[in-house]
mmCIF file with all atom_site columns, C-alpha atoms in Angstrom:
data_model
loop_
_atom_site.group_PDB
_atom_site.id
_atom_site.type_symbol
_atom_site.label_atom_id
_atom_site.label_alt_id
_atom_site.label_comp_id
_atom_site.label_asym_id
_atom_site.label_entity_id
_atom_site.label_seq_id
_atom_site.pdbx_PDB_ins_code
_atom_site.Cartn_x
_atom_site.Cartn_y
_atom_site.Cartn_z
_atom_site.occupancy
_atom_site.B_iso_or_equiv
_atom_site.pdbx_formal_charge
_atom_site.auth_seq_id
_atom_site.auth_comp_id
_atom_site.auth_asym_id
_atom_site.auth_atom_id
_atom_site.pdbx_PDB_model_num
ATOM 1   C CA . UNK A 1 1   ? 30.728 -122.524 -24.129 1.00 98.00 ? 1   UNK A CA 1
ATOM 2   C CA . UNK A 1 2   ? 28.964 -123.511 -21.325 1.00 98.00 ? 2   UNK A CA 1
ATOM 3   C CA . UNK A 1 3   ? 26.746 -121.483 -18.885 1.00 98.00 ? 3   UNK A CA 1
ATOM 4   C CA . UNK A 1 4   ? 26.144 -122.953 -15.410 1.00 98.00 ? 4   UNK A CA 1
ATOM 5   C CA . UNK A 1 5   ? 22.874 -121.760 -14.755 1.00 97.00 ? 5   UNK A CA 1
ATOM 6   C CA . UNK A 1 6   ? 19.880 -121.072 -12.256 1.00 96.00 ? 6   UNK A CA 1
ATOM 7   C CA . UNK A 1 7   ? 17.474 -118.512 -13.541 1.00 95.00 ? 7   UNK A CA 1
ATOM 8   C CA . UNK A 1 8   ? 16.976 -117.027 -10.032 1.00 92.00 ? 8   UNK A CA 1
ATOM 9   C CA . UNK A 1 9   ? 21.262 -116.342 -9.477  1.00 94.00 ? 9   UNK A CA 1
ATOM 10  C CA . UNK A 1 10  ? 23.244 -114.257 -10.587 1.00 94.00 ? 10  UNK A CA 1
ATOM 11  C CA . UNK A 1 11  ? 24.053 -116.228 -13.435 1.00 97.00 ? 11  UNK A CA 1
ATOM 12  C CA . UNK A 1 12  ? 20.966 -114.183 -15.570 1.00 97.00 ? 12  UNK A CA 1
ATOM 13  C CA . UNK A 1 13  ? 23.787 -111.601 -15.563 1.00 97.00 ? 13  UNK A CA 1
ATOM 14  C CA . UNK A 1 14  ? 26.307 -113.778 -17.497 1.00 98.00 ? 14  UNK A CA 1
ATOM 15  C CA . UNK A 1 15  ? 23.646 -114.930 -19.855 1.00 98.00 ? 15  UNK A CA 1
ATOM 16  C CA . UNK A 1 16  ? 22.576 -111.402 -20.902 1.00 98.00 ? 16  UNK A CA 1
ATOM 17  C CA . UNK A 1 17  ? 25.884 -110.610 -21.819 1.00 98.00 ? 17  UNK A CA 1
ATOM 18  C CA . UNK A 1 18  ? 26.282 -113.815 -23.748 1.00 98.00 ? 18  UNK A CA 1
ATOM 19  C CA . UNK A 1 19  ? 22.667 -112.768 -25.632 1.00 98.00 ? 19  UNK A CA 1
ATOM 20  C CA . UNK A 1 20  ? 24.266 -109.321 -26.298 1.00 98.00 ? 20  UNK A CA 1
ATOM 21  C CA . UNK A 1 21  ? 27.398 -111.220 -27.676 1.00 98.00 ? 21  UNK A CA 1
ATOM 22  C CA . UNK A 1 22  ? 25.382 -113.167 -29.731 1.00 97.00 ? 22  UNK A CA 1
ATOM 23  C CA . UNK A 1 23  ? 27.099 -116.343 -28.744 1.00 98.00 ? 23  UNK A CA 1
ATOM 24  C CA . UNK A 1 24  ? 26.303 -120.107 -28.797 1.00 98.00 ? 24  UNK A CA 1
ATOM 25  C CA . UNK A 1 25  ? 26.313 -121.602 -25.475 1.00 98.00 ? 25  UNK A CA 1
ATOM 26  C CA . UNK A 1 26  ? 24.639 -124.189 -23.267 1.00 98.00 ? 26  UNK A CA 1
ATOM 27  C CA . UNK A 1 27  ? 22.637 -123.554 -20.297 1.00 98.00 ? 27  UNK A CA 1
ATOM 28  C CA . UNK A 1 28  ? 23.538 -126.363 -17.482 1.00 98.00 ? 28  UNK A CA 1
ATOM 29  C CA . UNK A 1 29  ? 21.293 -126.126 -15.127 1.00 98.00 ? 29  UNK A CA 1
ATOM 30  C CA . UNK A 1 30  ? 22.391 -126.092 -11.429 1.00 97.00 ? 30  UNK A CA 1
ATOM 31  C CA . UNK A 1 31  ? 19.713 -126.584 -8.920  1.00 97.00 ? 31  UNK A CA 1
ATOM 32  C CA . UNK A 1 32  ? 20.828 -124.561 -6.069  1.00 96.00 ? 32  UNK A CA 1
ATOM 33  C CA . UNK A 1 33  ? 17.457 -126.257 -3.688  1.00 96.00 ? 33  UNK A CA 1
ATOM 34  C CA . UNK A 1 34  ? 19.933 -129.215 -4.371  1.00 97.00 ? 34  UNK A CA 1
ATOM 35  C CA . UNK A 1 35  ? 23.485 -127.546 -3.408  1.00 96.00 ? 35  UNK A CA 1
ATOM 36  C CA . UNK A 1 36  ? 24.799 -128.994 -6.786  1.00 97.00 ? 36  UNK A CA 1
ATOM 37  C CA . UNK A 1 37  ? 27.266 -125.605 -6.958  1.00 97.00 ? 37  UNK A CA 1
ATOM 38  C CA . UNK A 1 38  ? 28.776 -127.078 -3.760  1.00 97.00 ? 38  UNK A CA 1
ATOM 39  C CA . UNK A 1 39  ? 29.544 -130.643 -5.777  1.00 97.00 ? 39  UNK A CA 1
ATOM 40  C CA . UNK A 1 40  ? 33.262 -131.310 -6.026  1.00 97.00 ? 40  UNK A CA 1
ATOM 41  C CA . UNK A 1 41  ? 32.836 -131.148 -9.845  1.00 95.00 ? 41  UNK A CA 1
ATOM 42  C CA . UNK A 1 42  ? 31.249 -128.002 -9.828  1.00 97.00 ? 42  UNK A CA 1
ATOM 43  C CA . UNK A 1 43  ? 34.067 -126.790 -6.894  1.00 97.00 ? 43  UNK A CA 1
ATOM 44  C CA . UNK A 1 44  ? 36.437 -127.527 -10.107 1.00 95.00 ? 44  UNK A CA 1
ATOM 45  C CA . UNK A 1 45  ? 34.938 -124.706 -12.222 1.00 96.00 ? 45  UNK A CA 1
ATOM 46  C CA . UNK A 1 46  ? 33.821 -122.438 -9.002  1.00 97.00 ? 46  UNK A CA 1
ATOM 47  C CA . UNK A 1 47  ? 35.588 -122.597 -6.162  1.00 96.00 ? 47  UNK A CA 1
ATOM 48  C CA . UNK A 1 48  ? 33.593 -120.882 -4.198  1.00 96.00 ? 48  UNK A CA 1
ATOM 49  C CA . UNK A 1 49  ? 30.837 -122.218 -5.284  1.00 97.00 ? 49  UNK A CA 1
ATOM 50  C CA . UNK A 1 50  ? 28.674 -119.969 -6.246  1.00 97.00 ? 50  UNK A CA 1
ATOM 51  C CA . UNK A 1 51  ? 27.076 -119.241 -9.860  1.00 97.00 ? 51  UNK A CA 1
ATOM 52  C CA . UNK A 1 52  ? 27.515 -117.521 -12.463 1.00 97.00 ? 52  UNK A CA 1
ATOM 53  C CA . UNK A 1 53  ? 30.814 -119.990 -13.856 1.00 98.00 ? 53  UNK A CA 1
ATOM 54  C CA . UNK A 1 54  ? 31.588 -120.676 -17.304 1.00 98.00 ? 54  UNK A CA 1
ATOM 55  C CA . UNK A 1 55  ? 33.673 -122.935 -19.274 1.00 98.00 ? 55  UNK A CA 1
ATOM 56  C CA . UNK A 1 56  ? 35.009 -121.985 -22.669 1.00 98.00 ? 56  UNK A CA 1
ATOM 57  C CA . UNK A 1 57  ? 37.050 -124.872 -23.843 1.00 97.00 ? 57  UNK A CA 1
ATOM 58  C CA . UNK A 1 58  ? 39.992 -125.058 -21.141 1.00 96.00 ? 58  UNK A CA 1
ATOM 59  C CA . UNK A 1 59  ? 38.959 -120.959 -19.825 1.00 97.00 ? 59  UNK A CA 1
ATOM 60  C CA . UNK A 1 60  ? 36.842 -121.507 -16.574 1.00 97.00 ? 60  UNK A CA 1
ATOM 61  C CA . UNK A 1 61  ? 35.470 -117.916 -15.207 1.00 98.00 ? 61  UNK A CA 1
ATOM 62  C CA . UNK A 1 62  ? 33.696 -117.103 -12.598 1.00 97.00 ? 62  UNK A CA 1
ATOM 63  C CA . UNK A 1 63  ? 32.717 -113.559 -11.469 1.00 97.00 ? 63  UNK A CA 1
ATOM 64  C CA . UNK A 1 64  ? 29.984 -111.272 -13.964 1.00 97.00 ? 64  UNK A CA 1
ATOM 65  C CA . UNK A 1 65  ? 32.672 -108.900 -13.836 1.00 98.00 ? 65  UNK A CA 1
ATOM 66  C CA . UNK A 1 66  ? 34.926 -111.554 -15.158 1.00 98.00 ? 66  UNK A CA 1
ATOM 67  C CA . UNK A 1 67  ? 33.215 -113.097 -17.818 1.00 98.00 ? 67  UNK A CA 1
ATOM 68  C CA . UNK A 1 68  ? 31.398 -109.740 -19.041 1.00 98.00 ? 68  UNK A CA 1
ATOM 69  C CA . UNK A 1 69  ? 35.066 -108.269 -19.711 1.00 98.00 ? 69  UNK A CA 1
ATOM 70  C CA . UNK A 1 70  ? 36.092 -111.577 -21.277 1.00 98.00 ? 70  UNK A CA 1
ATOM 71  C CA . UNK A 1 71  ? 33.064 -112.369 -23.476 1.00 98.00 ? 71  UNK A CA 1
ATOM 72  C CA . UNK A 1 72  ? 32.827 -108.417 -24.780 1.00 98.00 ? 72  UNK A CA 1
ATOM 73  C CA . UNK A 1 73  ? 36.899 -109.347 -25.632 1.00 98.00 ? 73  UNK A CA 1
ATOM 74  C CA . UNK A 1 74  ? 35.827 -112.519 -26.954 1.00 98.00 ? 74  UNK A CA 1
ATOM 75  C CA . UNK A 1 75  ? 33.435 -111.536 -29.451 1.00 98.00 ? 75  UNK A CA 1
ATOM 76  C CA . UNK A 1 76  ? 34.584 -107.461 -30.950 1.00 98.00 ? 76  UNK A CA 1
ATOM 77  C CA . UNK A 1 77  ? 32.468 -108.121 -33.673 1.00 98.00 ? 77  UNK A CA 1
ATOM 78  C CA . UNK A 1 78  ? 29.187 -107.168 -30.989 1.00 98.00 ? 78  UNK A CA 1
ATOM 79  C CA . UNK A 1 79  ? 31.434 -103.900 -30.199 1.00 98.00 ? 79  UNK A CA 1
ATOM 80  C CA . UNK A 1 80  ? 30.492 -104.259 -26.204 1.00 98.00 ? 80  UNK A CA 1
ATOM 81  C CA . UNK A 1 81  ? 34.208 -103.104 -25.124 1.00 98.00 ? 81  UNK A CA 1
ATOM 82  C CA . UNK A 1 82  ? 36.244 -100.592 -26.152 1.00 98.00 ? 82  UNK A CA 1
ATOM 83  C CA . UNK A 1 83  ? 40.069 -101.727 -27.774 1.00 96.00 ? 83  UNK A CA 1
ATOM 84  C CA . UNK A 1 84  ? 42.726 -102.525 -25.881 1.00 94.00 ? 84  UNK A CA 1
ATOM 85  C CA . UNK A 1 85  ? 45.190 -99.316  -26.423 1.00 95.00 ? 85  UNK A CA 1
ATOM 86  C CA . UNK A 1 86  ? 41.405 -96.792  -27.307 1.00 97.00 ? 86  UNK A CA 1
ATOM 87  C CA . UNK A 1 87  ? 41.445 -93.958  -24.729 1.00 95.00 ? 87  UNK A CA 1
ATOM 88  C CA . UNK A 1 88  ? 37.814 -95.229  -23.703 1.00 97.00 ? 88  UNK A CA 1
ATOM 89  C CA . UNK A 1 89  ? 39.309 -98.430  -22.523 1.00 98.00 ? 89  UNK A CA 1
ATOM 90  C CA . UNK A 1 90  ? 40.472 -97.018  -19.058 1.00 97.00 ? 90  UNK A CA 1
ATOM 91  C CA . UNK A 1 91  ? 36.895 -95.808  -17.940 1.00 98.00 ? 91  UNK A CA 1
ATOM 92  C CA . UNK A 1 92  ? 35.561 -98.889  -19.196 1.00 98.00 ? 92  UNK A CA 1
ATOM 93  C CA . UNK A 1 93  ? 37.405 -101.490 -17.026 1.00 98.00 ? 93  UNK A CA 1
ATOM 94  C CA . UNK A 1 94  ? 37.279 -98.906  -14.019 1.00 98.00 ? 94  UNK A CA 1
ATOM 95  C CA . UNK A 1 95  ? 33.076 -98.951  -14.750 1.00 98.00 ? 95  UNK A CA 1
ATOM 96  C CA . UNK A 1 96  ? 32.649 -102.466 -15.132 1.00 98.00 ? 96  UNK A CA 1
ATOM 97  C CA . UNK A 1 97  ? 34.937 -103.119 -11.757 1.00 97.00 ? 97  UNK A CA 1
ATOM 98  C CA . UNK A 1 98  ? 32.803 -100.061 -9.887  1.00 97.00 ? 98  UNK A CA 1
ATOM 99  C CA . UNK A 1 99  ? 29.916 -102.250 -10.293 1.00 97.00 ? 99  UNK A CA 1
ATOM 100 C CA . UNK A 1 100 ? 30.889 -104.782 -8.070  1.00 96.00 ? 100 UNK A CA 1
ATOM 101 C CA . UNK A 1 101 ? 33.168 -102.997 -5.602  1.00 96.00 ? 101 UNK A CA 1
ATOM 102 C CA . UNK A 1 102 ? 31.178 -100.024 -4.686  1.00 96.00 ? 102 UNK A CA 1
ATOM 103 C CA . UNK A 1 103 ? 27.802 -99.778  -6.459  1.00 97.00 ? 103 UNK A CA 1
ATOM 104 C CA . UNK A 1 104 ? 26.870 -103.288 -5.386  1.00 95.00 ? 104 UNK A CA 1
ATOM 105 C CA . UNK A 1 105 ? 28.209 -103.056 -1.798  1.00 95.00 ? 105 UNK A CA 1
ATOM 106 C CA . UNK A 1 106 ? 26.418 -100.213 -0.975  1.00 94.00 ? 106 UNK A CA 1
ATOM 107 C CA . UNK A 1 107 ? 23.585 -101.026 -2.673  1.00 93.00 ? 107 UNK A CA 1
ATOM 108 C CA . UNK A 1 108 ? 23.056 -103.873 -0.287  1.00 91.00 ? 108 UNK A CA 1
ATOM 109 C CA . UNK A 1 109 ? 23.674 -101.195 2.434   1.00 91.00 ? 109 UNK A CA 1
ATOM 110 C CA . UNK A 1 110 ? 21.087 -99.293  1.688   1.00 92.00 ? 110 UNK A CA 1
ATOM 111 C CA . UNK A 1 111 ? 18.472 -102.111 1.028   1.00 90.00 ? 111 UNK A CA 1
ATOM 112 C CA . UNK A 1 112 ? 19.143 -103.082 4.634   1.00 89.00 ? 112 UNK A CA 1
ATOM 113 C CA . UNK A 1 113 ? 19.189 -99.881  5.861   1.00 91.00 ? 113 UNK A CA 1
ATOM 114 C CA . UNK A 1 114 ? 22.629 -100.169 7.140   1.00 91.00 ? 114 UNK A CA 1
ATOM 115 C CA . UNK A 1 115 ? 25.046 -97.162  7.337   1.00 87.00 ? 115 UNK A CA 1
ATOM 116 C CA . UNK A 1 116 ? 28.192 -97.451  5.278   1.00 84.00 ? 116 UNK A CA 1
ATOM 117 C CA . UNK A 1 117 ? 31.523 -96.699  7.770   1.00 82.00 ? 117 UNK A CA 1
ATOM 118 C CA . UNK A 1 118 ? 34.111 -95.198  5.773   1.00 81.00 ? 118 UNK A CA 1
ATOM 119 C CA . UNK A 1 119 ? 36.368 -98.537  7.117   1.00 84.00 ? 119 UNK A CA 1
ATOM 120 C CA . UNK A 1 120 ? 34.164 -100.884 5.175   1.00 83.00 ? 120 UNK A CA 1
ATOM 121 C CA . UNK A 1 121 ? 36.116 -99.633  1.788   1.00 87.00 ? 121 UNK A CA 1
ATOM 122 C CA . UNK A 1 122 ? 33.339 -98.758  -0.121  1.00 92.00 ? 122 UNK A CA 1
ATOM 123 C CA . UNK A 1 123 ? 31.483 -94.986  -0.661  1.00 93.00 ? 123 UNK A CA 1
ATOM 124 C CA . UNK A 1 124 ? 27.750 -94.543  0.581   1.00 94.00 ? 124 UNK A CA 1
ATOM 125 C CA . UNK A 1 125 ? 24.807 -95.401  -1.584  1.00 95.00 ? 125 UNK A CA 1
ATOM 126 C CA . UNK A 1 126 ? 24.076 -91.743  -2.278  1.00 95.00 ? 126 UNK A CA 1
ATOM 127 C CA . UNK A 1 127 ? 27.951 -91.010  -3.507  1.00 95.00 ? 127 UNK A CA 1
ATOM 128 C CA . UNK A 1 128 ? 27.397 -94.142  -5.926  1.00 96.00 ? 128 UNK A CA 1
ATOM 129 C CA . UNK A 1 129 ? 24.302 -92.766  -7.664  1.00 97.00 ? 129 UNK A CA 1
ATOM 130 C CA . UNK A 1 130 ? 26.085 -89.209  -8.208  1.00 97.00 ? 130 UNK A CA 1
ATOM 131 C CA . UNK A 1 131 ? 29.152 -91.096  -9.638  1.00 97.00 ? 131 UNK A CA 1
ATOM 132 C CA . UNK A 1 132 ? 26.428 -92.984  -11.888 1.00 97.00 ? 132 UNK A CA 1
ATOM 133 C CA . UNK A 1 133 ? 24.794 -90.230  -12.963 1.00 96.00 ? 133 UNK A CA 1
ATOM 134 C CA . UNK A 1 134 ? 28.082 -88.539  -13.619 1.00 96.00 ? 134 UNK A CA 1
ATOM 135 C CA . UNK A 1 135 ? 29.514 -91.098  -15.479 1.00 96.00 ? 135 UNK A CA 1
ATOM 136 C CA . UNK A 1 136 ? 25.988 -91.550  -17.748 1.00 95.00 ? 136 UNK A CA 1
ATOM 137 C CA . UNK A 1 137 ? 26.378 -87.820  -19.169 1.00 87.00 ? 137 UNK A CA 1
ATOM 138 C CA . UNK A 1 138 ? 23.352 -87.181  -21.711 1.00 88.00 ? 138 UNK A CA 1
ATOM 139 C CA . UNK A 1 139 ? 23.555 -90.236  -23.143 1.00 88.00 ? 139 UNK A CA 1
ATOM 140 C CA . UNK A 1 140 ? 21.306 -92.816  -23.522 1.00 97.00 ? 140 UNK A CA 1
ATOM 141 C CA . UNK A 1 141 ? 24.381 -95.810  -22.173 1.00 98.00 ? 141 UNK A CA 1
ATOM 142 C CA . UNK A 1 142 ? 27.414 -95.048  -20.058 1.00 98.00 ? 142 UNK A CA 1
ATOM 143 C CA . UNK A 1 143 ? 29.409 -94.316  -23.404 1.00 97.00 ? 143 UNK A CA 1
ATOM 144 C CA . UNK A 1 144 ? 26.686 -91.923  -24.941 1.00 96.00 ? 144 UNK A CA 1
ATOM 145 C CA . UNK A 1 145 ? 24.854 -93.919  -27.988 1.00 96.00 ? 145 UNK A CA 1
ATOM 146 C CA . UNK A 1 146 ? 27.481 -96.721  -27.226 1.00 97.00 ? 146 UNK A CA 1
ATOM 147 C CA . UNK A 1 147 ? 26.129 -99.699  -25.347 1.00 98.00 ? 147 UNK A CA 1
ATOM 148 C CA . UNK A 1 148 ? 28.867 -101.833 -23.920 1.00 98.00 ? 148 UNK A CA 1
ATOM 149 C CA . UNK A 1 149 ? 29.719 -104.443 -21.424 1.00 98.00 ? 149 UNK A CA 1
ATOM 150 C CA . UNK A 1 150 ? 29.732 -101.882 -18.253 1.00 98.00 ? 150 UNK A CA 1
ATOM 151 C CA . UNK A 1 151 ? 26.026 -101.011 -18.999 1.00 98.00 ? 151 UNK A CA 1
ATOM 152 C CA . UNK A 1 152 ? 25.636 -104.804 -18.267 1.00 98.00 ? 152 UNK A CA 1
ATOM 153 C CA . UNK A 1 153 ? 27.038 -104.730 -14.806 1.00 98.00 ? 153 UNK A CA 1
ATOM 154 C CA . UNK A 1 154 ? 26.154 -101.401 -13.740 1.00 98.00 ? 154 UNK A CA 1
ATOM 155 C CA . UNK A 1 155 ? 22.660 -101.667 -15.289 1.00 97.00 ? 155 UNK A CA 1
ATOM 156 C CA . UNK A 1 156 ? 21.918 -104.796 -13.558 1.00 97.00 ? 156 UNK A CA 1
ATOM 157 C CA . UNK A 1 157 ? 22.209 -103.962 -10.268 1.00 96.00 ? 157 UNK A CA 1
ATOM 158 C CA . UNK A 1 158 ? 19.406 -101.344 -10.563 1.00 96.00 ? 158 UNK A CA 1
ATOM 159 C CA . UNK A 1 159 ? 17.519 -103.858 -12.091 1.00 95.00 ? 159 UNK A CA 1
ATOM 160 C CA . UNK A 1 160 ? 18.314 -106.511 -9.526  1.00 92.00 ? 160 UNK A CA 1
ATOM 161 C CA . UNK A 1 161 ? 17.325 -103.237 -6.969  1.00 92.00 ? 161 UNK A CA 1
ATOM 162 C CA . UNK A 1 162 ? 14.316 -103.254 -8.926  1.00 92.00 ? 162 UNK A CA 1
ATOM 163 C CA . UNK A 1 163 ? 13.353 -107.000 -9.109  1.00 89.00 ? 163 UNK A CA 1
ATOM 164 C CA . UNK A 1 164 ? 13.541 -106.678 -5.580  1.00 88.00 ? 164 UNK A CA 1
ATOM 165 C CA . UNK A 1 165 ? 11.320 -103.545 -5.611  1.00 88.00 ? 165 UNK A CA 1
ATOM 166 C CA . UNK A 1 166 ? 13.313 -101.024 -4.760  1.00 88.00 ? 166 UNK A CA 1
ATOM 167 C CA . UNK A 1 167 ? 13.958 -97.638  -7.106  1.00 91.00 ? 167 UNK A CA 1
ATOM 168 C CA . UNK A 1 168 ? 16.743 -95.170  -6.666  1.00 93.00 ? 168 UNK A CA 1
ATOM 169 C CA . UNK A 1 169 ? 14.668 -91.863  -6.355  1.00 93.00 ? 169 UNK A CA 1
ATOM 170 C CA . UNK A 1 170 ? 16.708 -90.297  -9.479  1.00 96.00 ? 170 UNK A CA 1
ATOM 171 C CA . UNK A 1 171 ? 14.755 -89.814  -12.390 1.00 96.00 ? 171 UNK A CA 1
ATOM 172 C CA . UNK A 1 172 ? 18.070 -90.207  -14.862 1.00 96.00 ? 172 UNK A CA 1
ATOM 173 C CA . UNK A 1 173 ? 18.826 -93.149  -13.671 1.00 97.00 ? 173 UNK A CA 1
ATOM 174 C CA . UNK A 1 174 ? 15.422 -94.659  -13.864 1.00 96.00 ? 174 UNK A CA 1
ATOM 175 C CA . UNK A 1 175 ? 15.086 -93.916  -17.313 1.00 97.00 ? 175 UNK A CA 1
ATOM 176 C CA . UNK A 1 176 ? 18.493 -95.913  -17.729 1.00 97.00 ? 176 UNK A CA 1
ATOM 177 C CA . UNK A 1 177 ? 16.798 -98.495  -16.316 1.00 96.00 ? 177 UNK A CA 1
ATOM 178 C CA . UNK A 1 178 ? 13.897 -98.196  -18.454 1.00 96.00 ? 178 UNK A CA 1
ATOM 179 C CA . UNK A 1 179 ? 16.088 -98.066  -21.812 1.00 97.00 ? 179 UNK A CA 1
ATOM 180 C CA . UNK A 1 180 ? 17.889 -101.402 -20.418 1.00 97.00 ? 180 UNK A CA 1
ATOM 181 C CA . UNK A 1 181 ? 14.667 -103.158 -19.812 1.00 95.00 ? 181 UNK A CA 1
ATOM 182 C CA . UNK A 1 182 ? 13.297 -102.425 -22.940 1.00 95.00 ? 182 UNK A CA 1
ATOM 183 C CA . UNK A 1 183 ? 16.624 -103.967 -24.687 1.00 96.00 ? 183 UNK A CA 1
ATOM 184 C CA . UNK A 1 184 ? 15.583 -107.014 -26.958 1.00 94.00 ? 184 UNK A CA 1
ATOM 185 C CA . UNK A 1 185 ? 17.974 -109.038 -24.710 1.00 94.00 ? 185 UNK A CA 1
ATOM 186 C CA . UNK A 1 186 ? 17.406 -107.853 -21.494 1.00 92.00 ? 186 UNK A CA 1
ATOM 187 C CA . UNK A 1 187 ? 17.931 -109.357 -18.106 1.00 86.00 ? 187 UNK A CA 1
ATOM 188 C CA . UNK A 1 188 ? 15.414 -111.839 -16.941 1.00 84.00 ? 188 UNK A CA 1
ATOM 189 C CA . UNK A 1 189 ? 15.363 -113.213 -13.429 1.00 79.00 ? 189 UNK A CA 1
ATOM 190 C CA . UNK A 1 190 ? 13.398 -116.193 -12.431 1.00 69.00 ? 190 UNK A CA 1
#
């Protein structure tokens, strides 16, 4: 497998997952200063070019989201997904999905201090929080003691928030995002 890679994109999202896999892969370095994700090749694997993208033989993916849910499929034996057919395996693909089509939207909202119209299709910061907190229960991870692919995406946007020094306010989900940090094979930007 191959990673294309720039530690300061969200590609370090893609590689955490891979580390909590515990897969081989190569890092190939894309220097966005350069616009090498905008290279026809690259175009090939990304259309949009953008990063994270990975090739796994003739599977190209592009999207965390994407190649979180494949890699946690790819590799049961690091138990990051839930079977297809288990009863978990609904709230798991709806978690994983939430983090890009409402948690990160208005996350970025409320960074820039934007309101969030009920048009735009996604719920207000404050409504994504509850649903987070919600959906963490007592546990330690989103499934309880059960650490699994949609801790990766949800998880890193607070700790993309955070990078960019910014804290939610709610003490449960800062000590989520203390427990993530504090994995062996965190998330490191830059």
């Amino acid at each position: 497998m191959k990673l294309y890679f720039n530690p300061r994109s969200r590609a370090v999202v893609a590689k955490w997952m891979l580390d909590e896999c515990g897969a081989q892969y190569e890092l190939v370095p894309i220097d966005l200063t350069k616009r090498e994700q905008k290279a026809p090749e690259f175009l090939k694997i990304n259309p949009a070019g953008k990063l994270p993208a990975l090739v796994d033989g003739e599977a190209r993916l592009f999207e965390n989201a994407a190649i979180c849910l494949y890699l946690a499929d790819k590799f049961p034996e690091a138990k990051l997904a839930p079977k297809i057919g288990a009863p978990e395996r609904g709230r798991y693909l709806s978690l994983v999905v939430y983090s890009t089509s409402q948690l990160e939207p208005s996350m970025g909202d409320h960074m820039m201090k934007q309101q969030t119209p009920p048009q735009r299709g996604w719920t207000d910061y404050e409504s994504a929080l509850d649903a987070v907190e919600r959906e963490l229960g007592d546990g330690p991870w989103l499934f309880g003691d059960w650490f699994t692919a949609a801790d990766v995406m949800i998880g890193s946007m607070f700790l993309y928030m955070r990078i960019l020094g910014g804290k939610t306010g709610r003490p449960k989900i800062e000590a989520y995002c203390d427990r993530l940090q504090a994995r062996p094979k965190a998330m490191k930007v830059g």
